[in-house]
Amino acid sequence: MRLHDTSDVMASSLAVLADALAIFGGFLLATWMRFDSGWIPLFHDSPPARLYFVYGWGAVIATLTLLFLFRNLDLYVRPQHGVFPNYIPRLVRAVFLGMLLTTAIAFAVRTNPPYSRLMVVLACGIVLVLVLIERALLFHTEIRLARLSTHLNRVLIVGTNDVAAHLRR
């Protein structure tokens, strides 16, 4: 059904956008927590120069990497069936694989000073929590909208025999 396909595409697009915001926001929140919040003591005199520029570009690369991985692990396939707890292991695996790949990329690129390992660990936890929360909200919203939508099947009946007359009723 065209309406059903359109809603599936919209739900998948919304999931991609929400994942991108959760991942990017998680990295920037971890950067703020590590360097600007004062909750974690700095081992050096001051945070690196152009802190949010460098870590912002790292967050963009991490966001693209995780979205690519989510897509390859079929996390954007619609319609969704079942209950949300069945999706949690797949989401956790995808986030940890993506963070492992992102960490490898981050430490392969030489910056002065190098990326904070503690910030990467913080980002992993924050991104995981944010992705789980936004996916739970999207899942329950999709299920609620699917229950409220009208289910309509359109059938073309070719022929005029008794079966066609019976199907028409």
mmCIF file with all atom_site columns, C-alpha atoms in Angstrom, residues 1-2 151-159 163-169:
data_model
loop_
_atom_site.group_PDB
_atom_site.id
_atom_site.type_symbol
_atom_site.label_atom_id
_atom_site.label_alt_id
_atom_site.label_comp_id
_atom_site.label_asym_id
_atom_site.label_entity_id
_atom_site.label_seq_id
_atom_site.pdbx_PDB_ins_code
_atom_site.Cartn_x
_atom_site.Cartn_y
_atom_site.Cartn_z
_atom_site.occupancy
_atom_site.B_iso_or_equiv
_atom_site.pdbx_formal_charge
_atom_site.auth_seq_id
_atom_site.auth_comp_id
_atom_site.auth_asym_id
_atom_site.auth_atom_id
_atom_site.pdbx_PDB_model_num
ATOM 1  C CA . MET A 1 1   ? 0.000   0.000   0.000   1.00 0.00 ? 1   MET A CA 1
ATOM 2  C CA . ARG A 1 2   ? 1.324   3.417   -0.901  1.00 0.00 ? 2   ARG A CA 1
ATOM 3  C CA . HIS A 1 151 ? -6.048  -0.937  7.582   1.00 0.00 ? 151 HIS A CA 1
ATOM 4  C CA . LEU A 1 152 ? -7.250  -0.882  3.997   1.00 0.00 ? 152 LEU A CA 1
ATOM 5  C CA . ASN A 1 153 ? -6.649  -3.536  1.369   1.00 0.00 ? 153 ASN A CA 1
ATOM 6  C CA . ARG A 1 154 ? -7.479  -2.757  -2.226  1.00 0.00 ? 154 ARG A CA 1
ATOM 7  C CA . VAL A 1 155 ? -8.046  -5.673  -4.529  1.00 0.00 ? 155 VAL A CA 1
ATOM 8  C CA . LEU A 1 156 ? -8.673  -5.779  -8.255  1.00 0.00 ? 156 LEU A CA 1
ATOM 9  C CA . ILE A 1 157 ? -11.062 -8.562  -9.156  1.00 0.00 ? 157 ILE A CA 1
ATOM 10 C CA . VAL A 1 158 ? -10.669 -9.766  -12.702 1.00 0.00 ? 158 VAL A CA 1
ATOM 11 C CA . GLY A 1 159 ? -13.520 -11.920 -13.987 1.00 0.00 ? 159 GLY A CA 1
ATOM 12 C CA . VAL A 1 163 ? -15.979 -16.516 -7.145  1.00 0.00 ? 163 VAL A CA 1
ATOM 13 C CA . ALA A 1 164 ? -15.709 -12.894 -8.245  1.00 0.00 ? 164 ALA A CA 1
ATOM 14 C CA . ALA A 1 165 ? -19.293 -12.236 -7.190  1.00 0.00 ? 165 ALA A CA 1
ATOM 15 C CA . HIS A 1 166 ? -18.636 -13.876 -3.817  1.00 0.00 ? 166 HIS A CA 1
ATOM 16 C CA . LEU A 1 167 ? -15.452 -11.837 -3.256  1.00 0.00 ? 167 LEU A CA 1
ATOM 17 C CA . ARG A 1 168 ? -17.282 -8.620  -4.103  1.00 0.00 ? 168 ARG A CA 1
ATOM 18 C CA . ARG A 1 169 ? -19.726 -9.131  -1.239  1.00 0.00 ? 169 ARG A CA 1
#
